[in-house]
Amino acid sequence: MAEAHQAVAFQFTVTPEGIDLQLSHQALTEIYLSGVRSWKKRIVRLKNSVITGVYPASPSSWLFVVIAILATMYTRSDPSMGLIAKIQEHLPVSQSMSTQCQAVVSAVLFSTMLWLLLIFTMRLCLKQLLSYHRWMFEQHGKMSNTTKVWVALVRIFSGRKPLLYSYQGSLPNLPLPTTKDTVKRYLESVRPLMDDTQFERMTKLATEFETTLGNRLQWYLKLKALWAANYVSDWWEEYVYLRGRSPIMVNSNYYGMDFLYVTPTPIQAARAGNTIHAMLLYRRKLNKEEIKPVSLSRIPGTVIPLCAAQCERMFNTTRTPGEETDTVQHWQDSDYVAVYHRGRYFRLRVYHSGRLLSPREIEFQIQRILDDTSPPSKGEEKLGALTAGDRIPWAKARVKYFSSGVNKRSLDCIEKAAFFVTLDDDEQGMMGDDPAASLDRYAKSLLHGKCYDRWFDKSFSVVFYKNGKNGMNAEHSWADAPVVAHLWEYALATDSFQLGYNAEGHCKGEVDSSLPKPQKLNWEIPPECEELISQSLAVAQNLADDVDFHVFSFRDFGKGKVKKCRVSPDAFIQIALQLAYYRERGSFCLTYEASMTRLFREGRTETVRSCTSESSAFVQALDGEEVPCRRLFRAASEKHQQLYRMAMTGAGIDRHLFCLYVVSKYLGEESPFLKEVLSEPWRLSTSQTPVQQVELFDLVNHPEYISCGGGFGPVADDGYGVSYCIVGDNMINFHISCKHSCPQTDAHKFGAQIRKALRDILQLLSPNQQEKEPKKTGESRPEVKKDQ
């Protein structure tokens, strides 16, 4: 119990002479510095809440209004139209205050009320302006007069130098579509997937629902839409994520990869030092709200803000298992990270003497863990498998074996950490004689690892491999991939372009020799708990072994050539996916493409149903004449863009139907229509991971510093999960997943079909250009290791 004693600030013993108190000055100093840091954060948070609360005005504007009102009073004019005099009459002041002083106080009170009214009016105006989305449906490069006026007004009411959360109070609520419109769009979306008999049956179910139960359910949703900021998000988090009882590993969690062609340093501890430090710098900026609000950039010079609510739970957060439902727990602060290495768990403090450790000091501490030869405690090595298996056994084990004593203290240490770190003994990345296969192994390692060497409940875990490669695994309930990707882009760019490494590949800077060693966590795992760990590991291992992954970089062309064909790159890829699936399976399937709804407060995602009548008509006609095929492709592309814009602006299908289904369950009503809709499998689940901070990466001078993006596991047992990342003008990275257990799916074969579909469509749109320009083949480009 030596580690436990080190954590105690003071000890006392009872002696015949009285109580003998022994103070630990070092521990008390750390407590004092920790308190100072905590109070600094509170003051910053209070200051930011004031600035955010009065946005788009500024606190200094209050003084301007007060001075303006006082100035008009001295010119013997009354801008308040008698209100200042009324305030003065009812002012509860002592007789000692002069009449002139009372008039000044009354004027200040009136000025404050006027200032608050102006702020309320400005925020209301901005909220109404941000509810306008017609600009999104206009042809690119052409702007209507209405949109031009809207752009000017948005610029006027947006204020200056916004903080991260400045726009939160001005974001509009997610609109609630009518049941009639949603049912109509749903029937349109499933038409290419059904024959006439099936479609006629579904139409009858939909019509019956719309005219009977649908109206009643919609009434409840209208109440929620009026009362709540977002009528979808809380139920989506609760029922889609937290109430799921199957493993979150593979089924829910997703991953992000390192640079594709570059490893900044081959030293594992050094890479960890820079990356951990960069992430803590990001957390500091997040706490101070110094990160610029994420916005759409379709209209140059105009800020169209996105909701930043998901950022609040990025750090110091964990998902806690329960028998019926899990919960997401968030702590305001944490001064350490939890580290796993060779079956042991460590607590690594990242602050010392009130300051953040430098990258070199974090590297030094990580190296101490790597050099530690102590064996894991009995049952400790594979403890993390509990977070990888089914949720109910983990919830029961947590209550029975981790609710008190040393196990509770150690578990609390992991769950309250800023984030989780795994020091992996494997080597990953694009390497060896078969770089394509090595990328597949890299993806599987990040998605599930050994099933016990990640803590899948943490908001995110960072993995550092023996050869200097890294990556991350993120839990899905608290936020969606773009939020985590923003952090990951910052960490990669800061690691390589700002912090850098010395000639030997180590982090720059000096080390404070007085740093205490990382604290090894203790566990007392009984045999019964070990049996539960083994059972969870068996479940997780079967799930992991069944995952088939294929990751590849498509370098024949990218969005540069696609845009020259006057086509949306996303629509181009989605139609290519439809073509690839049809060629492989001979049929179409319900297709899920994730679209964000963060134009609205607390918005998360909506579904774009990418398989349309237009896209299926193009795919079936592709081998016919070129001119009709081109026309059909244009129609399919325009339809996809229309659906994507509708999903972004709150006119999607699936979230509305999902909420109607939740209300029906609360009311105890059965709807054959909703039951069938919600049970339809998404055999093709897709998502684009865009590069959000292009200013951090110089792809012209440093084209090798590109990330491969990230991916996720298959959604359906007989389907595919496809994630893609459009990088620069000449590359598209794909991550394809499916299950070995399904004889109809094969990730590598589907990848080959995607390549062929992309080439065939571009050939169709620009045959002459394709003949003149030879294809580029760079998928097996070797990785470059660089020490900076």
CSV table of C-alpha atoms in Angstrom, one decimal, residues 21 29 64 105 146 209 217 233 304 426 483 492 514 567 658-659 705 756:
chain,number,residue,atom,x,y,z
A,21,LEU,CA,0.5,15.4,13.4
A,29,THR,CA,2.0,22.6,-1.7
A,64,PHE,CA,-20.9,53.3,-24.1
A,105,VAL,CA,-28.3,56.3,-10.5
A,146,THR,CA,-32.6,38.1,-50.8
A,209,PHE,CA,-50.4,6.0,-39.9
A,217,LEU,CA,-47.8,11.5,-31.8
A,233,SER,CA,-30.7,15.0,-29.4
A,304,ILE,CA,-22.5,30.7,-40.4
A,426,ASP,CA,3.0,-3.6,-31.7
A,483,VAL,CA,-15.8,17.1,-33.0
A,492,LEU,CA,-1.3,16.2,-35.4
A,514,SER,CA,12.1,16.4,-9.1
A,567,VAL,CA,-20.2,17.8,-59.8
A,658,PHE,CA,-37.4,8.0,-34.7
A,659,CYS,CA,-38.9,10.5,-32.3
A,705,TYR,CA,1.6,15.2,-44.0
A,756,LYS,CA,-13.7,0.7,-60.7
